[in-house]
Coordinates of C-alpha atoms in Angstrom, one line a residue:
Chain N
X1 CA 77.5 63.4 157.9
X2 CA 81.2 62.8 158.5
X3 CA 81.3 61.4 154.9
X4 CA 79.8 64.7 153.6
X5 CA 82.4 66.6 155.6
X6 CA 85.1 64.4 154.1
X7 CA 83.9 65.2 150.6
X8 CA 83.7 68.9 151.4
X9 CA 87.3 68.8 152.6
X10 CA 88.4 66.8 149.6
X11 CA 86.8 69.4 147.3
X12 CA 88.2 72.2 149.4
X13 CA 91.7 70.8 149.3
X14 CA 91.7 71.1 145.6
X15 CA 92.1 74.8 146.1
X16 CA 95.3 74.3 148.1
X17 CA 96.9 72.1 145.5
X18 CA 99.4 73.9 143.2
X19 CA 97.6 74.6 139.9
X20 CA 99.5 74.0 136.6
X21 CA 100.4 77.1 134.6
X22 CA 98.1 76.1 131.7
X23 CA 95.1 76.0 134.0
X24 CA 96.1 79.4 135.5
X25 CA 96.5 81.0 132.1
X26 CA 93.1 79.7 131.1
X27 CA 91.5 81.3 134.1
X28 CA 93.3 84.5 133.5
X29 CA 92.3 84.6 129.8
X30 CA 88.8 83.9 130.7
X31 CA 88.7 86.7 133.2
X32 CA 90.5 89.2 131.0
X33 CA 87.9 88.5 128.3
X34 CA 85.2 89.4 130.8
X35 CA 87.1 92.5 131.9
X36 CA 87.2 93.8 128.3
X37 CA 83.7 92.9 127.2
X38 CA 82.0 94.1 130.3
X39 CA 80.5 97.6 129.6
X40 CA 80.3 98.5 133.2
X41 CA 84.0 99.2 133.6
X42 CA 85.5 102.7 134.0
X43 CA 88.4 103.9 131.8
X44 CA 90.9 103.7 134.7
X45 CA 90.2 99.9 134.8
X46 CA 90.6 99.2 131.1
X47 CA 93.6 101.5 131.1
X48 CA 95.6 98.9 132.9
X49 CA 95.6 96.8 129.8
X50 CA 98.6 97.5 127.7
X51 CA 99.8 96.9 124.1
X52 CA 103.0 97.4 122.2
X53 CA 103.2 100.3 119.7
X54 CA 104.4 99.1 116.3
X55 CA 106.1 102.4 115.8
X56 CA 107.9 103.3 119.0
X57 CA 107.8 99.7 120.4
X58 CA 106.7 101.1 123.8
X59 CA 103.8 99.5 125.7
X60 CA 100.7 101.6 126.0
X61 CA 97.3 101.4 127.7
X62 CA 93.8 102.1 126.6
X63 CA 94.1 105.8 127.5
X64 CA 97.0 106.1 125.1
X65 CA 95.5 104.0 122.4
X66 CA 96.2 105.2 118.9
X67 CA 95.2 103.2 115.9
X68 CA 94.7 99.5 115.1
X69 CA 97.1 97.7 112.9
X70 CA 94.9 98.0 109.8
X71 CA 94.6 101.8 110.1
X72 CA 98.4 102.0 110.9
X73 CA 99.2 100.1 107.7
X74 CA 96.7 102.2 105.7
X75 CA 98.4 105.4 107.1
X76 CA 101.8 104.1 106.2
X77 CA 100.6 103.4 102.6
X78 CA 99.2 106.9 102.3
X79 CA 102.5 108.3 103.5
X80 CA 104.4 106.3 100.9
X81 CA 102.0 107.5 98.2
X82 CA 102.4 111.1 99.2
X83 CA 106.2 110.7 99.1
X84 CA 106.0 109.2 95.7
X85 CA 103.8 112.1 94.5
X86 CA 106.5 114.5 95.9
X87 CA 109.2 112.8 94.0
X88 CA 107.1 113.0 90.8
X89 CA 106.4 116.7 91.3
X90 CA 110.1 117.4 92.1
X91 CA 111.1 115.7 88.8
X92 CA 108.4 117.7 87.0
X93 CA 109.9 120.9 88.5
X94 CA 113.4 119.9 87.5
X95 CA 112.1 119.3 83.9
X96 CA 110.1 122.5 83.6
X97 CA 112.8 124.6 85.4
X98 CA 114.7 126.6 82.8
X99 CA 118.4 127.2 83.1
X100 CA 118.7 130.9 83.4
X101 CA 120.3 132.8 80.5
X102 CA 122.3 134.4 83.4
X103 CA 124.2 131.2 84.0
X104 CA 126.3 132.2 81.1
X105 CA 126.1 136.0 81.4
X106 CA 128.7 137.7 83.5
X107 CA 128.7 141.2 84.9
X108 CA 130.8 143.4 82.5
X109 CA 130.1 141.0 79.6
X110 CA 127.0 141.2 77.5
X111 CA 127.4 137.7 76.2
X112 CA 124.2 136.0 77.0
X113 CA 125.6 132.6 76.4
X114 CA 124.2 130.3 73.7
X115 CA 120.6 130.7 74.6
X116 CA 119.1 132.8 71.8
X117 CA 117.7 135.7 73.9
X118 CA 115.4 138.1 72.0
X119 CA 115.2 140.9 74.6
X120 CA 117.4 142.5 77.3
X121 CA 116.4 144.1 80.5
X122 CA 118.3 147.1 81.9
X123 CA 118.4 148.3 85.5
X124 CA 117.9 152.1 85.0
X125 CA 119.8 152.8 88.2
X126 CA 122.5 150.1 88.1
X127 CA 124.6 150.8 91.1
X128 CA 128.0 150.9 89.4
X129 CA 129.2 154.5 88.8
X130 CA 131.0 155.2 85.5
X131 CA 130.1 151.8 83.9
X132 CA 127.1 151.7 81.5
X133 CA 124.2 149.6 82.9
X134 CA 124.7 145.9 82.2
X135 CA 121.9 144.4 80.1
X136 CA 120.2 141.2 81.4
X137 CA 119.5 138.9 78.5
X138 CA 116.1 137.2 78.4
X139 CA 113.4 135.8 76.2
X140 CA 110.2 137.6 75.4
X141 CA 108.3 134.2 75.7
X142 CA 109.5 133.6 79.2
X143 CA 108.8 137.2 80.4
X144 CA 105.4 137.1 78.8
X145 CA 104.6 133.7 80.3
X146 CA 105.5 134.7 83.9
X147 CA 104.2 138.2 84.0
X148 CA 101.0 139.6 82.6
X149 CA 102.6 143.1 82.7
X150 CA 105.5 142.0 80.4
X151 CA 103.0 140.1 78.3
X152 CA 100.9 143.2 77.6
X153 CA 104.0 145.3 77.1
X154 CA 105.5 142.8 74.6
X155 CA 102.3 141.8 72.8
X156 CA 101.2 145.4 72.2
X157 CA 104.3 146.1 70.2
X158 CA 105.3 148.9 72.6
X159 CA 108.6 150.6 72.4
X160 CA 110.2 147.9 74.5
X161 CA 109.1 145.2 72.1
X162 CA 110.4 147.0 69.0
X163 CA 113.7 148.1 70.6
X164 CA 114.2 144.7 72.3
X165 CA 115.2 146.6 75.5
X166 CA 113.1 146.8 78.6
X167 CA 114.2 149.5 81.1
X168 CA 113.4 148.7 84.8
X169 CA 113.5 151.7 87.0
X170 CA 114.5 151.9 90.7
X171 CA 116.3 148.6 90.9
X172 CA 119.9 147.5 91.2
X173 CA 121.5 145.2 88.7
X174 CA 121.7 142.4 91.3
X175 CA 118.0 142.6 92.1
X176 CA 117.1 142.7 88.4
X177 CA 119.4 139.7 87.8
X178 CA 117.8 137.8 90.7
X179 CA 114.3 138.7 89.4
X180 CA 115.0 137.4 85.9
X181 CA 116.6 134.3 87.3
X182 CA 113.5 133.6 89.3
X183 CA 111.3 133.9 86.2
X184 CA 113.4 131.0 84.7
X185 CA 114.0 128.8 87.8
X186 CA 111.5 129.7 90.5
X187 CA 114.5 130.0 92.8
X188 CA 116.2 132.9 94.5
X189 CA 118.7 133.4 97.3
X190 CA 117.1 135.8 99.8
X191 CA 118.2 138.1 102.5
X192 CA 115.9 140.7 103.9
X193 CA 117.0 143.4 101.5
X194 CA 116.8 141.1 98.4
X195 CA 113.4 139.9 99.6
X196 CA 112.1 143.5 99.7
X197 CA 113.6 144.3 96.3
X198 CA 112.1 141.2 94.7
X199 CA 108.8 141.8 96.4
X200 CA 108.6 145.3 94.9
X201 CA 109.4 143.9 91.4
X202 CA 107.0 141.0 91.8
X203 CA 104.2 143.4 92.8
X204 CA 105.1 145.8 89.9
X205 CA 105.1 143.0 87.3
X206 CA 102.5 140.9 88.9
X207 CA 104.6 137.7 89.5
X208 CA 102.4 136.3 92.2
X209 CA 104.5 133.2 92.9
X210 CA 107.6 135.3 93.6
X211 CA 105.6 137.7 95.7
X212 CA 104.3 134.9 97.9
X213 CA 107.9 133.5 98.2
X214 CA 109.2 136.9 99.4
X215 CA 106.3 137.5 101.8
X216 CA 106.8 134.1 103.5
X217 CA 110.5 134.9 103.9
X218 CA 109.8 138.3 105.4
X219 CA 107.2 137.0 107.8
X220 CA 109.7 134.4 109.0
X221 CA 112.1 137.3 109.7
X222 CA 109.6 139.5 111.6
X223 CA 110.5 140.6 115.1
X224 CA 109.6 143.5 117.3
X225 CA 112.5 145.7 116.1
X226 CA 111.6 145.5 112.4
X227 CA 107.8 145.2 112.9
X228 CA 106.9 148.8 112.3
X229 CA 109.1 149.2 109.2
X230 CA 107.8 145.9 107.9
X231 CA 104.3 147.1 108.5
X232 CA 104.9 150.4 106.6
X233 CA 106.6 148.5 103.8
X234 CA 103.9 145.9 103.5
X235 CA 101.3 148.7 103.4
X236 CA 103.1 150.5 100.6
X237 CA 103.5 147.3 98.5
X238 CA 100.3 145.6 99.2
X239 CA 101.9 142.6 100.9
X240 CA 98.9 141.3 102.9
X241 CA 100.7 138.4 104.5
X242 CA 103.5 140.6 105.9
X243 CA 101.0 143.3 106.8
X244 CA 98.8 141.0 109.0
X245 CA 101.7 139.4 110.7
X246 CA 103.4 142.7 111.5
X247 CA 100.1 144.2 112.7
X248 CA 99.5 141.2 115.0
X249 CA 103.0 141.6 116.5
X250 CA 102.6 145.3 117.0
X251 CA 99.1 145.1 118.6
X252 CA 100.5 142.5 121.0
X253 CA 103.0 145.0 122.2
X254 CA 101.1 148.3 122.3
X255 CA 102.5 149.3 125.7
X256 CA 106.0 149.5 124.2
X257 CA 104.8 151.1 120.9
X258 CA 104.8 154.8 121.6
X259 CA 108.3 154.7 123.0
X260 CA 109.7 153.5 119.6
X261 CA 111.6 156.0 117.4
X262 CA 110.1 154.5 114.2
X263 CA 106.7 155.2 115.8
X264 CA 107.4 159.0 116.1
X265 CA 108.7 158.9 112.5
X266 CA 105.6 157.1 111.2
X267 CA 103.3 159.6 113.0
X268 CA 105.2 162.3 111.2
X269 CA 105.4 160.6 107.8
X270 CA 102.1 158.7 107.5
X271 CA 99.7 159.2 110.4
X272 CA 97.0 157.2 108.6
X273 CA 99.1 154.0 109.1
X274 CA 99.3 154.8 112.8
X275 CA 95.6 155.2 112.9
X276 CA 95.1 151.8 111.3
X277 CA 97.3 150.3 114.0
X278 CA 95.1 151.8 116.7
X279 CA 91.9 150.6 114.9
X280 CA 93.3 147.1 114.6
X281 CA 94.2 147.2 118.3
X282 CA 90.7 148.3 119.3
X283 CA 88.9 145.7 117.3
X284 CA 91.3 143.1 118.7
X285 CA 90.3 144.2 122.2
X286 CA 86.6 144.1 121.3
X287 CA 86.9 140.6 119.9
X288 CA 88.8 139.3 122.9
X289 CA 86.2 140.7 125.2
X290 CA 83.4 139.1 123.1
X291 CA 85.2 135.8 123.2
X292 CA 85.7 135.9 127.0
X293 CA 82.0 136.7 127.3
X294 CA 80.8 133.8 125.2
X295 CA 83.2 131.4 127.0
X296 CA 81.9 132.5 130.3
X297 CA 78.3 132.0 129.2
X298 CA 79.0 128.5 127.7
Chain V
X1 CA 93.0 66.6 164.5
X2 CA 89.3 67.0 163.9
X3 CA 89.8 70.7 164.9
X4 CA 92.4 71.0 162.2
X5 CA 90.1 69.4 159.7
X6 CA 87.4 71.9 160.8
X7 CA 89.7 74.8 160.1
X8 CA 90.7 73.4 156.8
X9 CA 87.1 73.1 155.8
X10 CA 86.4 76.7 157.1
X11 CA 89.2 78.0 154.9
X12 CA 88.1 75.9 152.0
X13 CA 84.6 77.1 152.2
X14 CA 85.7 80.7 151.6
X15 CA 86.2 79.6 148.0
X16 CA 82.5 78.6 147.7
X17 CA 81.3 82.0 149.0
X18 CA 80.1 84.5 146.3
X19 CA 82.8 87.2 145.9
X20 CA 81.7 90.9 145.5
X21 CA 82.1 92.4 142.0
X22 CA 84.7 95.0 143.1
X23 CA 86.9 92.2 144.5
X24 CA 86.4 90.2 141.3
X25 CA 87.4 93.2 139.2
X26 CA 90.5 93.8 141.3
X27 CA 91.6 90.2 140.8
X28 CA 90.8 90.5 137.1
X29 CA 92.8 93.7 136.7
X30 CA 95.7 92.2 138.6
X31 CA 95.7 89.1 136.5
X32 CA 95.3 91.0 133.2
X33 CA 98.3 93.1 134.2
X34 CA 100.3 90.0 134.7
X35 CA 99.0 88.6 131.5
X36 CA 100.6 91.5 129.6
X37 CA 103.8 91.8 131.5
X38 CA 104.5 88.0 131.4
X39 CA 106.9 87.3 128.5
X40 CA 106.0 83.6 128.5
X41 CA 102.6 84.1 127.0
X42 CA 101.6 83.5 123.4
X43 CA 100.0 86.1 121.1
X44 CA 96.6 84.4 121.2
X45 CA 96.5 85.0 124.9
X46 CA 97.3 88.8 125.0
X47 CA 95.0 89.1 122.0
X48 CA 92.0 89.0 124.2
X49 CA 92.5 92.6 125.4
X50 CA 90.9 95.3 123.3
X51 CA 91.2 99.1 122.7
X52 CA 89.4 101.5 120.5
X53 CA 91.2 102.8 117.4
X54 CA 91.3 106.6 117.1
X55 CA 91.0 106.3 113.3
X56 CA 88.3 103.7 112.6
X57 CA 86.7 103.8 116.1
X58 CA 86.7 100.0 116.2
X59 CA 87.8 97.9 119.1
X60 CA 91.1 96.0 118.6
X61 CA 93.1 93.5 120.5
X62 CA 96.9 93.1 121.1
X63 CA 97.3 91.1 117.9
X64 CA 95.8 94.1 116.0
X65 CA 97.7 96.7 117.9
X66 CA 99.0 99.6 115.7
X67 CA 100.5 102.7 117.3
X68 CA 100.1 104.5 120.5
X69 CA 98.4 107.9 120.6
X70 CA 101.7 109.8 120.5
X71 CA 102.9 108.0 117.4
X72 CA 99.5 108.4 115.8
X73 CA 99.6 112.2 116.3
X74 CA 103.2 112.4 115.0
X75 CA 102.2 110.5 111.9
X76 CA 99.3 112.8 111.3
X77 CA 101.6 115.8 111.6
X78 CA 104.0 114.2 109.0
X79 CA 101.0 113.7 106.7
X80 CA 100.0 117.3 107.0
X81 CA 103.6 118.5 106.2
X82 CA 103.8 116.2 103.2
X83 CA 100.5 117.6 101.9
X84 CA 101.7 121.2 102.4
X85 CA 104.9 120.3 100.4
X86 CA 102.8 118.9 97.6
X87 CA 100.8 122.1 97.5
X88 CA 104.0 124.2 97.2
X89 CA 105.4 121.9 94.5
X90 CA 102.1 122.1 92.5
X91 CA 102.2 125.9 92.7
X92 CA 105.9 125.8 91.5
X93 CA 104.9 123.5 88.6
X94 CA 102.0 125.8 87.7
X95 CA 104.5 128.8 87.7
X96 CA 107.2 127.1 85.7
X97 CA 104.8 125.5 83.3
X98 CA 104.9 127.3 80.0
X99 CA 101.8 127.9 78.0
X100 CA 102.4 126.1 74.8
X101 CA 102.8 128.2 71.7
X102 CA 100.3 125.7 70.2
X103 CA 97.5 127.0 72.4
X104 CA 97.3 129.7 69.7
X105 CA 98.4 127.7 66.7
X106 CA 95.7 125.9 64.8
X107 CA 96.1 123.2 62.2
X108 CA 96.0 124.9 58.8
X109 CA 97.2 128.2 60.2
X110 CA 100.8 129.1 60.7
X111 CA 100.0 131.8 63.1
X112 CA 102.0 131.0 66.2
X113 CA 100.0 133.4 68.3
X114 CA 101.7 136.3 70.1
X115 CA 104.5 134.2 71.6
X116 CA 107.6 135.3 69.6
X117 CA 108.7 131.9 68.3
X118 CA 112.1 131.8 66.7
X119 CA 112.0 128.4 65.2
X120 CA 109.5 126.0 63.7
X121 CA 109.4 122.2 63.7
X122 CA 108.0 120.3 60.7
X123 CA 106.8 116.7 60.6
X124 CA 108.4 115.4 57.5
X125 CA 105.6 112.8 57.0
X126 CA 102.6 114.8 58.0
X127 CA 99.7 112.5 57.4
X128 CA 97.6 115.0 55.4
X129 CA 97.8 114.3 51.7
X130 CA 97.9 117.3 49.4
X131 CA 98.4 119.8 52.2
X132 CA 101.9 121.1 52.9
X133 CA 103.2 120.0 56.4
X134 CA 102.0 122.4 59.1
X135 CA 104.9 124.0 61.0
X136 CA 104.8 123.8 64.7
X137 CA 106.1 127.1 66.2
X138 CA 108.5 126.9 69.1
X139 CA 111.4 128.6 70.9
X140 CA 115.1 127.6 70.5
X141 CA 115.5 128.4 74.1
X142 CA 112.8 125.9 75.2
X143 CA 113.9 123.2 72.8
X144 CA 117.6 123.5 73.9
X145 CA 116.6 123.6 77.6
X146 CA 114.5 120.4 77.3
X147 CA 116.6 118.3 74.9
X148 CA 120.4 118.0 74.7
X149 CA 120.0 116.9 71.1
X150 CA 118.2 120.1 70.1
X151 CA 120.7 122.0 72.2
X152 CA 123.6 120.7 70.3
X153 CA 121.8 121.1 67.0
X154 CA 120.9 124.8 67.7
X155 CA 124.1 125.8 69.4
X156 CA 126.4 124.5 66.7
X157 CA 124.7 126.7 64.1
X158 CA 123.7 123.7 62.0
X159 CA 121.4 124.1 59.1
X160 CA 118.4 123.9 61.4
X161 CA 119.6 126.9 63.4
X162 CA 120.3 129.0 60.4
X163 CA 117.1 128.2 58.6
X164 CA 114.9 128.3 61.7
X165 CA 113.2 125.1 60.6
X166 CA 113.8 121.7 62.2
X167 CA 112.6 118.7 60.2
X168 CA 111.4 115.8 62.2
X169 CA 111.2 112.5 60.3
X170 CA 108.9 109.5 60.8
X171 CA 106.3 111.4 62.9
X172 CA 102.8 112.6 62.4
X173 CA 101.8 116.2 62.9
X174 CA 99.7 115.2 65.9
X175 CA 102.5 113.4 67.6
X176 CA 104.9 116.3 66.9
X177 CA 102.4 118.7 68.2
X178 CA 102.0 116.7 71.4
X179 CA 105.8 116.4 71.7
X180 CA 106.3 120.1 71.5
X181 CA 103.4 120.7 73.8
X182 CA 105.0 118.4 76.4
X183 CA 108.3 120.3 76.2
X184 CA 106.4 123.4 77.3
X185 CA 103.9 122.0 79.8
X186 CA 105.2 118.5 81.0
X187 CA 101.7 117.3 80.1
X188 CA 100.3 115.0 77.4
X189 CA 97.1 113.2 76.6
X190 CA 98.1 109.6 76.0
X191 CA 96.6 106.5 74.4
X192 CA 98.8 103.5 73.6
X193 CA 99.6 104.8 70.0
X194 CA 100.5 108.3 71.2
X195 CA 102.5 106.9 74.1
X196 CA 104.6 104.8 71.6
X197 CA 105.0 107.8 69.2
X198 CA 106.1 110.1 72.0
X199 CA 108.4 107.5 73.5
X200 CA 110.2 107.2 70.2
X201 CA 110.6 111.0 70.0
X202 CA 111.6 111.2 73.6
X203 CA 114.3 108.6 73.0
X204 CA 115.5 110.2 69.8
X205 CA 115.8 113.7 71.4
X206 CA 116.8 112.5 74.9
X207 CA 113.8 114.0 76.7
X208 CA 114.1 111.7 79.8
X209 CA 111.1 113.0 81.7
X210 CA 108.8 112.4 78.7
X211 CA 110.2 108.9 78.1
X212 CA 109.6 107.9 81.7
X213 CA 106.1 109.3 81.5
X214 CA 105.3 107.2 78.4
X215 CA 107.0 104.0 79.8
X216 CA 104.9 104.2 83.0
X217 CA 101.7 104.5 80.9
X218 CA 102.7 101.6 78.6
X219 CA 103.5 99.4 81.6
X220 CA 100.1 100.2 83.1
X221 CA 98.5 99.0 79.8
X222 CA 100.6 95.7 79.6
X223 CA 98.6 92.5 79.2
X224 CA 99.2 89.0 77.8
X225 CA 97.9 90.0 74.4
X226 CA 100.2 93.0 73.8
X227 CA 103.1 91.6 75.9
X228 CA 105.2 90.3 72.9
X229 CA 104.7 93.4 70.8
X230 CA 105.5 95.6 73.8
X231 CA 108.6 93.5 74.4
X232 CA 109.8 93.9 70.9
X233 CA 109.0 97.6 70.9
X234 CA 110.7 98.3 74.2
X235 CA 113.8 96.4 72.9
X236 CA 113.9 98.5 69.8
X237 CA 113.6 101.8 71.6
X238 CA 115.6 101.0 74.7
X239 CA 112.6 101.3 77.1
X240 CA 113.9 99.3 80.1
X241 CA 110.9 99.7 82.3
X242 CA 108.5 98.3 79.6
X243 CA 111.0 95.7 78.6
X244 CA 111.4 94.2 82.1
X245 CA 107.6 94.3 82.8
X246 CA 106.8 92.6 79.5
X247 CA 109.6 90.0 79.9
X248 CA 108.2 89.2 83.4
X249 CA 104.7 88.8 82.0
X250 CA 105.9 86.6 79.2
X251 CA 108.2 84.3 81.3
X252 CA 105.2 83.8 83.7
X253 CA 103.2 82.3 80.8
X254 CA 105.8 80.3 78.9
X255 CA 103.4 77.4 78.4
X256 CA 101.1 79.6 76.2
X257 CA 104.0 81.4 74.5
X258 CA 104.8 79.2 71.5
X259 CA 101.1 79.0 70.4
X260 CA 101.1 82.8 69.9
X261 CA 101.1 84.1 66.3
X262 CA 103.3 87.0 67.3
X263 CA 105.8 84.5 68.6
X264 CA 106.1 82.8 65.2
X265 CA 106.5 86.3 63.6
X266 CA 109.2 87.2 66.2
X267 CA 111.1 84.0 65.6
X268 CA 111.1 84.9 61.9
X269 CA 111.8 88.6 62.2
X270 CA 114.2 88.8 65.2
X271 CA 115.2 85.4 66.7
X272 CA 117.7 87.1 69.0
X273 CA 114.8 88.6 70.9
X274 CA 113.2 85.2 71.3
X275 CA 116.5 83.8 72.6
X276 CA 116.6 86.5 75.2
X277 CA 113.1 85.5 76.3
X278 CA 114.3 81.9 76.9
X279 CA 117.5 83.1 78.6
X280 CA 115.4 85.3 81.0
X281 CA 113.1 82.3 81.6
X282 CA 116.0 80.0 82.4
X283 CA 117.7 82.4 84.9
X284 CA 114.2 82.9 86.5
X285 CA 113.9 79.2 87.0
X286 CA 117.4 79.0 88.4
X287 CA 116.7 81.8 90.8
X288 CA 113.5 80.3 92.0
X289 CA 115.2 77.0 92.6
X290 CA 118.0 78.7 94.5
X291 CA 115.5 80.6 96.6
X292 CA 113.5 77.4 97.4
X293 CA 116.8 75.8 98.4
X294 CA 117.8 78.6 100.8
X295 CA 114.3 78.8 102.3
X296 CA 114.4 75.0 102.9
X297 CA 117.8 75.2 104.6
X298 CA 116.9 78.2 106.8

């Protein structure tokens, strides 16, 4: 009996002896293993395990788990491929981009530079009193390739094609110059005025790419103060992107609307547009109500 | 003394008692936490913890840790931005891309279509016996914009500019047609023959973008059988990309080299090129040796 006790003590004492680190680690690993495999655990428990993020080098737990190494590496490869594709496309743009004949044409000089133009465009209301309008040299092939309107005009041997001069009405020399330049380079320096002028030309001559470019710019410049004017302008020139953005901004601020001077003017000048604002506002309210309803039900 | 023993046994016995699951888990969590924080541990130890990958939904351990959730989300945003940029660039390419005047020109007809060409190119050795060479209609402005050689030719009022006909020697009608088409569209359908023909034209008229396009294609088609011919061709037409790739392939298979028929021919026709192969091989061996050396030292 005493012998049995002795043995029990001997066994028991083992637990008081210091255990070597290796042994400890083994126990720990074993238990961690269980901790992970066991299905019964709640997130808060597994969340205490942490890993180090390859990207930000911070430790993270299960709740903040992103991707495994393999997926991370795949994603990085994809990113590299996309960047390569962008480089290729930029090189293609640089190759296809024409130097504009205007690089060599200066205001007050009709020299088109050594670029063999076969047509000139003239701004019918060039804003320089006294001076004759300055022709903007161009190529029929470029105009026809960028604008179906020019294409029809030039193919059908209209007066413009025969005379080699295309008159553009209601546009300044600078806007016309920027317009032609865009047809060659797909680039334009924009402020709000120029964006409006070019949008009008793009709409008139059906240069979709330029129209989209101007619309994006105008949307980025939208604010409460210019929203009503932008709305009316977009309406007049069929600029859907700007129209929707402006309408959204206006219908979000209906309480302030009627106090605006431009509002009174619009009611005077074009009440139909004002009606459309109220209609948009109404349908917005209906939609919001319906949405609230459904979210309450669900 | 016996009392002391009794107490010891009592304490010791605690370790034999079954411990409740909660308590177990607590211990486990505590130890796992240590396991991660402790710097002293090896990878294989922390590797036993697992998380679930957002992307592939698989469980992964520390050794396979990728990114945390935040970095994963950032990466996804970047990918979206890159894709948007690609869309914009593709739209720009589509806008700048010219329709080729050849879309309307058919072999055997000189009608250039309604695209106002002001110059024609003629393949001096058009491969159709009996028939006169078919002119390829084009625009001085396009040729000059894509190739500095054409630019100089046309600006300096050389014979070509006056006559409006540019003779291109040592080229088939199909190659010339593809060449002009590329100047308008930055696109070409390539097989190995066409890639070689276009590379020669691109080199002659300094159309870098086309040359790079052909070189990439030829590199993708490189193999042991065409490596020597590709090497000689690349040498002749200054195609560095193809040259380096071919040289690398050849110097990796020097043992088989001298048995090749093309090798004998090259020794006959242009021994300097063969010397360059051996020089490249030699410097490769030296570099490899140096690399081995340094990796042994470090």
